[in-house]
Coordinates of C-alpha atoms in Angstrom, one line a residue:
M16 CA 43.8 2.8 15.3
F17 CA 41.1 -0.1 14.7
V18 CA 38.9 -0.5 11.6
A19 CA 35.6 -2.3 11.5
R20 CA 34.2 -2.7 8.0
L21 CA 30.4 -2.5 6.9
A22 CA 28.4 -3.8 3.9
F23 CA 26.5 -0.5 3.4
A24 CA 25.7 2.9 4.4
A25 CA 23.0 1.9 7.0
D26 CA 24.4 -1.5 8.1
F27 CA 23.1 -1.7 11.4
D28 CA 23.5 -5.5 11.9
G29 CA 27.2 -5.4 10.9
W30 CA 27.6 -2.2 13.2
R31 CA 26.4 -4.0 16.2
P32 CA 28.2 -6.9 16.6
A33 CA 31.1 -5.1 15.8
A34 CA 30.1 -2.2 18.4
R35 CA 30.0 -5.2 21.0
T36 CA 33.6 -6.7 20.0
A37 CA 35.2 -3.2 20.5
L38 CA 33.3 -2.7 23.7
A39 CA 34.8 -6.4 25.3
L40 CA 38.6 -5.3 24.1
S41 CA 37.9 -1.8 25.9
I42 CA 38.8 0.2 22.6
P43 CA 37.7 3.7 23.5
P44 CA 35.7 5.5 20.9
E45 CA 38.8 7.6 19.5
A46 CA 40.6 4.4 18.6
L47 CA 37.8 2.8 16.6
S48 CA 36.7 3.6 13.0
F49 CA 34.4 2.5 10.5
V50 CA 34.5 1.9 6.4
V51 CA 31.5 1.0 4.2
G52 CA 31.9 -1.0 1.2
D53 CA 35.2 -0.8 -0.5
E54 CA 36.2 2.2 0.8
A55 CA 40.1 2.4 2.1
P56 CA 40.9 2.2 6.0
G57 CA 43.8 4.7 7.6
L58 CA 46.9 4.2 6.4
F59 CA 48.0 2.9 10.4
A60 CA 44.4 1.5 10.6
E61 CA 44.3 -2.6 12.0
P62 CA 41.4 -5.1 11.6
L63 CA 39.6 -5.5 14.8
P64 CA 40.3 -8.5 16.2
E65 CA 37.6 -11.0 17.4
A66 CA 36.3 -10.5 21.4
P67 CA 37.5 -13.1 23.7
Q68 CA 34.9 -15.9 24.5
D69 CA 33.9 -15.1 28.2
A70 CA 33.4 -11.3 27.1
P71 CA 30.2 -10.1 29.4
Q72 CA 27.6 -8.6 27.0
P73 CA 26.7 -4.7 27.1
T74 CA 23.9 -3.6 28.9
V75 CA 21.9 -0.3 27.3
P76 CA 18.5 0.6 27.8
K77 CA 15.4 -0.4 25.9
A78 CA 15.4 2.9 24.1
F79 CA 19.0 2.4 22.5
P80 CA 19.1 0.0 19.8
E81 CA 16.4 1.6 17.9
L82 CA 18.1 5.1 18.4
A83 CA 21.3 3.4 17.5
R84 CA 19.6 2.2 14.1
K85 CA 18.4 5.7 13.1
L86 CA 21.7 7.0 13.7
L87 CA 23.1 4.8 11.3
C88 CA 20.8 6.0 8.5
H89 CA 21.6 9.6 9.3
A90 CA 24.6 11.1 6.4
D91 CA 27.2 12.6 9.2
S92 CA 30.4 11.0 8.2
D93 CA 31.2 9.9 11.9
R94 CA 27.7 8.5 12.8
F95 CA 29.2 4.7 13.4
V96 CA 31.8 6.0 15.8
F97 CA 29.4 8.7 17.7
A98 CA 26.7 5.8 18.2
Y99 CA 29.5 3.5 19.5
R100 CA 30.2 6.5 21.8
L101 CA 26.8 6.4 23.3
L102 CA 27.4 2.9 23.6
W103 CA 30.8 3.2 25.4
R104 CA 29.3 6.0 28.1
L105 CA 26.1 4.2 28.7
Q106 CA 28.3 1.0 29.9
T107 CA 28.9 3.8 33.1
E108 CA 26.4 6.1 32.6
R109 CA 23.4 4.4 33.1
K110 CA 20.7 6.8 33.0
L111 CA 22.5 8.8 29.8
L112 CA 19.9 9.0 27.7
E113 CA 17.6 10.4 30.5
I114 CA 19.7 13.8 30.4
A115 CA 17.8 15.8 27.7
S116 CA 20.8 18.5 28.3
D117 CA 24.0 16.7 27.3
P118 CA 25.7 17.5 24.5
D119 CA 25.5 13.5 22.9
V120 CA 22.0 13.6 23.8
L121 CA 21.1 16.5 22.0
R122 CA 22.7 15.4 19.0
A123 CA 21.1 12.0 19.1
T124 CA 17.8 13.6 19.4
A125 CA 18.5 15.6 16.7
M126 CA 19.7 13.3 14.2
E127 CA 17.3 10.9 15.1
K128 CA 14.3 13.7 14.1
A129 CA 16.0 14.1 10.9
V130 CA 16.2 10.6 9.8
R131 CA 12.6 9.6 10.8
R132 CA 11.5 13.1 8.6
D133 CA 13.3 12.3 6.0
S134 CA 12.1 8.2 6.1
H135 CA 8.5 10.5 6.3
K136 CA 9.4 12.3 3.2
M137 CA 10.1 9.2 1.7
K138 CA 6.6 7.3 2.2
A139 CA 4.6 11.0 1.2
F140 CA 7.2 11.3 -2.5
V141 CA 7.9 8.6 -4.1
R142 CA 5.5 7.9 -7.1
F143 CA 5.6 5.2 -9.0
R144 CA 5.0 4.3 -12.7
E145 CA 3.9 1.3 -14.3
V146 CA 6.5 -0.3 -16.4
E147 CA 6.5 -3.6 -18.7
D148 CA 8.0 -6.6 -17.2
G149 CA 8.3 -8.6 -20.2
E150 CA 5.8 -11.4 -19.2
G151 CA 2.8 -9.6 -19.4
G152 CA 2.7 -8.3 -16.0
K153 CA 2.7 -5.1 -13.5
H154 CA 5.9 -3.9 -12.4
Y155 CA 5.9 -0.4 -10.3
V156 CA 9.0 1.5 -10.4
A157 CA 10.2 4.8 -8.5
W158 CA 13.3 6.9 -8.2
F159 CA 13.5 9.3 -5.3
E160 CA 16.3 10.9 -3.8
P161 CA 16.5 10.4 0.0
F162 CA 19.2 13.3 1.8
R163 CA 19.6 10.3 4.5
H164 CA 20.5 6.4 4.3
V165 CA 16.8 5.5 5.1
V166 CA 16.0 2.9 2.4
E167 CA 16.3 -0.1 5.1
L168 CA 14.4 2.0 7.4
T169 CA 11.3 2.6 4.7
A170 CA 11.0 -0.2 2.8
P171 CA 8.9 -2.4 5.2
F172 CA 6.2 0.6 5.3
F173 CA 6.1 0.1 1.4
A174 CA 5.9 -3.8 1.7
R175 CA 2.8 -3.6 3.8
R176 CA 0.8 -0.3 2.0
F177 CA 1.4 -2.0 -1.5
A178 CA 1.9 -6.1 -0.7
G179 CA -0.3 -6.7 -3.6
M180 CA 1.8 -5.3 -6.0
V181 CA 5.1 -6.0 -7.7
W182 CA 7.5 -2.7 -7.3
T183 CA 11.3 -1.2 -7.2
I184 CA 12.3 1.7 -5.6
M185 CA 15.8 3.1 -6.6
T186 CA 18.2 5.7 -5.0
P187 CA 21.2 6.9 -6.0
E188 CA 23.0 4.5 -3.3
R189 CA 20.7 1.8 -2.5
S190 CA 17.7 0.3 -4.3
V191 CA 14.9 -2.2 -2.7
H192 CA 12.6 -4.6 -5.0
W193 CA 9.5 -5.9 -3.2
D194 CA 8.6 -9.3 -5.5
G195 CA 5.4 -9.9 -3.6
A196 CA 6.9 -11.9 -0.7
E197 CA 10.2 -10.9 0.1
L198 CA 12.3 -7.6 0.4
V199 CA 15.7 -7.3 -1.9
F200 CA 17.9 -4.9 -1.4
L201 CA 19.9 -3.9 -4.2
P202 CA 23.0 -1.4 -5.3
G203 CA 22.3 2.1 -6.5
A204 CA 20.9 3.4 -9.6
T205 CA 21.8 6.3 -12.0
K206 CA 18.8 9.2 -12.5
D207 CA 18.8 7.4 -16.4
M208 CA 17.4 4.3 -14.9
R209 CA 14.0 6.5 -13.7
P210 CA 11.2 5.0 -15.2
K211 CA 8.9 7.4 -17.5
D212 CA 5.3 8.6 -17.4
D213 CA 2.7 5.6 -17.5
D214 CA -0.9 5.9 -18.3
M215 CA -1.9 6.4 -14.7
E216 CA -0.4 10.0 -14.4
A217 CA -3.0 12.1 -16.4
L218 CA -5.5 10.3 -13.8
W219 CA -2.9 11.6 -11.1
L220 CA -2.9 15.0 -12.3
T221 CA -6.7 15.3 -12.6
Y222 CA -7.3 14.2 -9.2
Y223 CA -4.2 16.3 -7.7
A224 CA -5.4 19.4 -9.6
S225 CA -9.3 18.6 -8.6
T226 CA -8.0 18.9 -4.7
F227 CA -6.1 21.7 -4.5
N228 CA -8.0 24.6 -2.7
P229 CA -6.9 28.0 -3.6
A230 CA -8.7 29.2 -0.2
R231 CA -6.2 27.6 1.5
L232 CA -2.8 28.2 -0.1
K233 CA 0.2 29.0 2.2
V234 CA 3.8 28.7 -0.2
K235 CA 6.1 28.8 2.2
A236 CA 4.4 26.0 4.3
M237 CA 4.1 24.0 1.2
Q238 CA 7.2 24.4 0.0
A239 CA 8.7 23.9 3.8
E240 CA 7.1 20.2 3.7
M241 CA 7.7 19.5 0.4
P242 CA 10.9 20.9 -0.4
K243 CA 12.3 21.6 -4.3
K244 CA 14.8 18.8 -4.4
Y245 CA 11.9 16.4 -4.5
W246 CA 10.0 18.2 -7.1
A247 CA 11.7 16.7 -10.3
N248 CA 10.7 13.5 -9.6
M249 CA 6.5 14.0 -8.9
P250 CA 4.6 14.8 -11.8
E251 CA 2.4 17.0 -10.1
T252 CA 4.9 19.6 -9.2
A253 CA 4.7 20.6 -12.7
L254 CA 1.1 22.0 -11.9
I255 CA 1.7 23.7 -9.1
K256 CA 3.0 27.0 -10.6
P257 CA -0.1 27.6 -12.7
L258 CA -2.5 26.5 -10.0
V259 CA -0.8 28.8 -7.5
A260 CA -1.3 31.9 -10.1
G261 CA -4.7 31.4 -10.6
A262 CA -5.6 31.1 -6.5
E263 CA -6.9 34.3 -5.9
A264 CA -9.3 34.0 -9.0
A265 CA -10.0 31.0 -8.1
A266 CA -10.8 31.7 -4.3
R267 CA -13.1 34.6 -5.8
R268 CA -14.8 32.4 -7.9
M269 CA -15.6 30.1 -5.1
I270 CA -16.7 32.9 -2.9
A271 CA -19.5 34.5 -5.4
T272 CA -20.5 30.7 -6.6
A273 CA -20.5 29.5 -2.7
P274 CA -23.8 27.2 -2.5
T275 CA -26.6 27.2 -0.3
L276 CA -26.9 24.1 1.4
P277 CA -30.3 21.7 1.1
S278 CA -32.3 20.2 3.8
F279 CA -31.4 16.8 4.9
S280 CA -34.8 15.8 3.9
H281 CA -34.6 17.0 0.4
E282 CA -30.9 15.1 0.5
R283 CA -32.8 11.9 1.0
R284 CA -35.5 12.3 -1.2
M285 CA -33.2 13.0 -4.0
E286 CA -30.6 10.1 -3.7
R287 CA -33.7 8.2 -3.4
E288 CA -34.6 9.1 -6.7
Q289 CA -31.3 8.7 -8.2
M290 CA -30.9 5.4 -6.7
A291 CA -34.5 4.7 -8.6
K292 CA -33.4 6.3 -11.9
T293 CA -29.5 4.4 -11.8
S294 CA -30.2 1.4 -14.1
T295 CA -32.1 3.2 -16.4
A296 CA -29.8 5.7 -17.1
L297 CA -26.8 3.5 -17.1
D298 CA -28.7 1.7 -20.3
H299 CA -29.4 4.4 -21.6
A300 CA -25.9 5.8 -22.0
A301 CA -24.8 2.9 -23.2
G302 CA -27.9 2.8 -25.6
D303 CA -26.7 1.2 -28.9
A304 CA -23.4 1.1 -28.2
R305 CA -23.5 -1.6 -24.9
P306 CA -20.8 -2.8 -24.2
D307 CA -20.5 -6.7 -26.2
S308 CA -17.3 -8.0 -24.3
I309 CA -15.8 -7.3 -20.8
R310 CA -12.8 -5.6 -22.3
A311 CA -15.4 -3.1 -23.7
A312 CA -17.3 -3.0 -20.4
R313 CA -13.9 -2.1 -18.7
A314 CA -13.4 0.8 -20.3
V315 CA -16.6 2.4 -20.0
A316 CA -16.9 1.2 -16.6
R317 CA -14.0 3.7 -16.0
S318 CA -15.7 6.9 -16.3
C319 CA -18.8 5.6 -14.1
K320 CA -20.4 8.0 -12.0
A321 CA -24.0 5.9 -11.0
C322 CA -23.3 6.2 -7.2
P323 CA -21.3 8.8 -5.4
L324 CA -18.4 6.0 -4.8
W325 CA -16.5 7.1 -8.0
E326 CA -15.3 10.5 -6.4
P327 CA -13.2 9.5 -3.6
A328 CA -12.2 6.4 -5.1
T329 CA -8.6 6.2 -7.1
Q330 CA -10.7 4.2 -10.0
T331 CA -13.3 2.2 -11.2
V332 CA -11.7 -1.6 -10.1
F333 CA -13.2 -3.5 -12.7
G334 CA -13.4 -7.3 -12.9
Q335 CA -10.7 -9.6 -13.9
G336 CA -10.2 -12.9 -15.8
P337 CA -11.3 -14.7 -18.7
D338 CA -14.1 -13.7 -20.4
N339 CA -15.4 -17.4 -21.1
A340 CA -14.4 -18.5 -17.2
P341 CA -16.7 -21.1 -16.5
V342 CA -17.0 -19.7 -12.5
I343 CA -17.8 -16.2 -11.6
F344 CA -16.5 -14.9 -7.6
V345 CA -17.4 -12.2 -6.6
G346 CA -16.5 -10.3 -3.7
E347 CA -17.5 -7.3 -1.6
Q348 CA -15.6 -4.0 -3.0
P349 CA -12.2 -3.2 -3.6
G350 CA -10.5 -2.7 -0.8
D351 CA -7.1 0.1 -0.4
Q352 CA -4.8 -2.1 -1.8
E353 CA -7.2 -3.0 -4.9
D354 CA -8.3 0.9 -5.3
I355 CA -4.3 1.5 -6.0
A356 CA -3.3 -1.8 -7.7
D357 CA -7.2 -1.7 -10.1
E358 CA -7.2 -5.6 -9.4
P359 CA -9.7 -7.3 -7.3
F360 CA -8.4 -9.4 -4.3
V361 CA -4.9 -8.6 -4.3
G362 CA -4.7 -7.3 -0.5
P363 CA -4.8 -9.1 2.3
A364 CA -8.2 -10.5 2.0
G365 CA -6.9 -11.8 -1.7
K366 CA -3.7 -13.9 0.4
V367 CA -6.5 -16.1 1.8
F368 CA -8.7 -16.4 -0.8
D369 CA -5.7 -17.3 -3.0
Q370 CA -4.6 -20.1 -0.4
A371 CA -8.0 -21.3 -0.2
L372 CA -8.1 -21.6 -4.2
A373 CA -4.4 -23.3 -4.0
A374 CA -5.2 -25.9 -1.2
A375 CA -8.4 -27.2 -3.4
G376 CA -6.2 -27.2 -6.3
I377 CA -8.0 -24.3 -8.4
D378 CA -6.2 -22.3 -11.0
R379 CA -7.1 -18.7 -10.4
R380 CA -6.3 -18.1 -13.9
Q381 CA -9.1 -19.6 -15.0
A382 CA -11.5 -18.0 -13.1
Y383 CA -12.9 -14.3 -13.3
V384 CA -12.8 -12.3 -10.0
T385 CA -14.7 -9.5 -9.4
N386 CA -17.0 -7.3 -6.8
A387 CA -20.7 -6.3 -6.3
V388 CA -19.6 -2.4 -6.0
K389 CA -17.0 -1.6 -8.5
H390 CA -15.6 1.7 -6.2
F391 CA -13.4 1.4 -3.1
K392 CA -16.0 2.9 -0.2
F393 CA -14.0 4.0 2.9
V394 CA -13.6 6.5 5.9
P395 CA -10.4 8.3 6.3
R396 CA -8.9 8.3 9.6
G397 CA -5.5 10.1 9.7
K398 CA -3.7 8.8 6.7
R399 CA -5.2 5.5 6.6
R400 CA -8.8 4.9 4.6
I401 CA -10.8 2.2 7.0
H402 CA -13.2 0.0 4.5
A403 CA -17.1 0.8 5.0
K404 CA -19.8 -1.4 4.2
P405 CA -21.5 -0.2 1.0
D406 CA -25.5 0.1 1.5
A407 CA -28.3 -1.1 -0.5
G408 CA -28.5 1.5 -2.5
E409 CA -24.7 1.9 -3.8
V410 CA -24.8 -1.9 -4.1
K411 CA -28.0 -2.1 -6.4
A412 CA -26.5 1.1 -7.9
C413 CA -23.5 -1.2 -9.1
R414 CA -25.7 -4.1 -10.0
W415 CA -26.0 -3.4 -13.7
W416 CA -22.4 -3.8 -14.2
L417 CA -22.5 -7.4 -12.5
D418 CA -25.2 -8.5 -14.4
L419 CA -23.5 -7.3 -17.4
E420 CA -20.4 -9.6 -16.5
R421 CA -22.8 -12.5 -15.8
E422 CA -24.6 -11.8 -19.5
L423 CA -21.3 -11.9 -21.1
I424 CA -19.6 -14.5 -19.7
K425 CA -22.1 -16.7 -19.1
P426 CA -20.6 -18.7 -16.1
K427 CA -22.1 -22.5 -15.1
L428 CA -21.1 -21.1 -11.5
I429 CA -21.2 -18.1 -9.9
V430 CA -19.7 -17.9 -6.0
A431 CA -21.0 -14.7 -3.6
L432 CA -17.7 -14.2 -1.0
G433 CA -20.2 -12.7 1.4
A434 CA -23.9 -11.1 2.4
T435 CA -23.4 -8.2 0.2
A436 CA -22.3 -10.3 -2.7
A437 CA -25.0 -12.9 -2.5
Q438 CA -27.7 -10.0 -1.9
A439 CA -25.8 -8.4 -5.7
V440 CA -26.5 -12.0 -7.2
L441 CA -29.9 -12.4 -5.9
G442 CA -31.5 -9.0 -5.8
R443 CA -32.2 -9.8 -2.0
S444 CA -30.8 -10.1 1.7
V445 CA -29.5 -13.4 2.8
T446 CA -27.9 -14.7 5.6
I447 CA -24.6 -17.0 5.2
R448 CA -26.3 -19.3 7.3
D449 CA -29.3 -20.4 5.5
T450 CA -27.6 -20.3 2.2
R451 CA -24.0 -21.5 2.9
S452 CA -22.2 -24.3 1.2
R453 CA -25.1 -25.4 -1.0
L454 CA -25.5 -25.0 -4.9
I455 CA -29.0 -22.7 -5.6
D456 CA -30.0 -22.8 -9.1
L457 CA -30.2 -19.1 -10.4
D458 CA -31.2 -20.2 -13.7
E459 CA -31.5 -23.0 -16.1
A460 CA -27.4 -22.8 -16.9
T461 CA -26.5 -21.1 -13.9
K462 CA -26.1 -22.4 -10.1
L463 CA -25.0 -20.2 -7.3
L464 CA -22.9 -21.0 -4.0
V465 CA -22.7 -18.8 -1.4
T466 CA -19.8 -18.5 1.4
I467 CA -17.8 -16.4 3.2
H468 CA -16.0 -13.2 2.4
P469 CA -12.0 -14.0 3.1
S470 CA -11.8 -10.8 4.9
Y471 CA -14.1 -12.6 7.9
I472 CA -11.2 -14.9 8.9
L473 CA -8.4 -11.9 8.9
R474 CA -11.2 -10.5 11.5
L475 CA -11.6 -13.2 13.9
P476 CA -10.0 -13.1 17.2
D477 CA -9.8 -16.6 18.5
E478 CA -7.3 -18.9 16.7
A479 CA -9.4 -21.8 16.9
V480 CA -12.1 -20.1 15.7
R481 CA -10.5 -18.9 12.9
A482 CA -8.7 -22.6 11.8
R483 CA -12.0 -24.0 12.0
E484 CA -13.6 -21.1 9.4
S485 CA -10.2 -21.4 7.2
K486 CA -11.1 -24.8 7.0
A487 CA -14.9 -24.6 6.6
F488 CA -13.9 -22.1 3.3
D489 CA -11.1 -24.6 2.1
A490 CA -14.4 -27.0 1.8
D491 CA -16.5 -24.6 0.2
M492 CA -13.7 -24.0 -2.5
A493 CA -13.3 -27.6 -2.9
M494 CA -16.8 -27.8 -3.7
V495 CA -16.1 -25.3 -6.7
L496 CA -13.6 -27.5 -8.0
D497 CA -15.8 -30.5 -8.1
F498 CA -18.2 -29.2 -9.8
L499 CA -16.5 -27.5 -12.2
P500 CA -13.1 -29.4 -12.4
E501 CA -11.7 -27.8 -15.1
L502 CA -11.1 -25.4 -12.8
K503 CA -8.2 -28.0 -11.9
L504 CA -4.8 -26.2 -11.8
A505 CA -2.4 -28.1 -14.0
A506 CA 0.5 -30.2 -12.5

């Protein structure tokens, strides 16, 4: 009996060369075993010898490597040998994976489906909580208990979905950390290391309760999709029992109070009237308590309902930066990642923005960064939220906040990133072509510089055009530093 040692429970990169070596040495599946980490091999097991230098490479169908990767994520103790048995058979049975009735293929299909399901559950049921990182930054930590070894398989999804956050997902056998640039896999953690509740928990519970539809309640279906094993680590599950208990009464109330839909023309007229009253309403609401600092303004803005965008968005994403910054960068609106992280320009467009600032030598920490619209406007498409351009009424409704930021910060320069931002600052529509890359007087103390939004560069399909626009955007950022040399990044 030969034995191969793997680094961790789903070590595909360790299994693959060991399987190739065993195949080159013509070792049958029944004569091969695998151990993980510090596990002790069998009493009569011998280490797998090296393969001959001239050993031929195995041939497999294109789908097999990905199938093997998922099989190794299963929890069955013989998964490594089983995957090797498939590899062994494929050398003489080229179309084995096409035989749906074969017992090994049936088992492989079931195992792969179970792993995909567990990976999906991890994506759905991980709940991040904010913790202090000791350096004044935000670090998000989650605890999860998967049925199978799916951490490596699923971690890239979280890196893409929360690219602008620093986060760690802990599980009993394997943990993963994302620092904003690289995934690092770590040993497993214990339950006592789980994060405690954070300030966002109450907001999430309020949102969850508000989306509960008693008329569509199916308890068995809910428990099938959300097994009770995961409930202990999901804050919203504490609400399920009382929500279910009151579902019947709530459904009766919904039927009794069902509204009559107004006509389309009536809705449009009401929208116009609402938009016309927005600025007055906001000023009246603030009254004598009109915010006198950016910190106070940010706190008041969290409850802003001046336009309908507040309802589907996660939260108000207010500006970030010093309250005496010499420059305000204004974008269009927060994106999907900004809506989650509560910070402007931390998603893909934010990375382009940061690169341009770095190329110009500008210290972003000295700048104030905000958006013309403070809530994320989107169109749901499956599980994704697709950016939707805010209309003129929504820009007008949010201009009250932008004017307040400008009034409190008193910047020397405002940089409008895109046409929507320029419209919000100037109060009228302008084109980038006619206003770009020149300083425009706003008043005696403040100038305006109009340029493109960084997301425009990301949308360009042609590489040469993208390079040209990136260079022009970098030049606009260089203009900012020429006008405000105090923004220069310290050496």
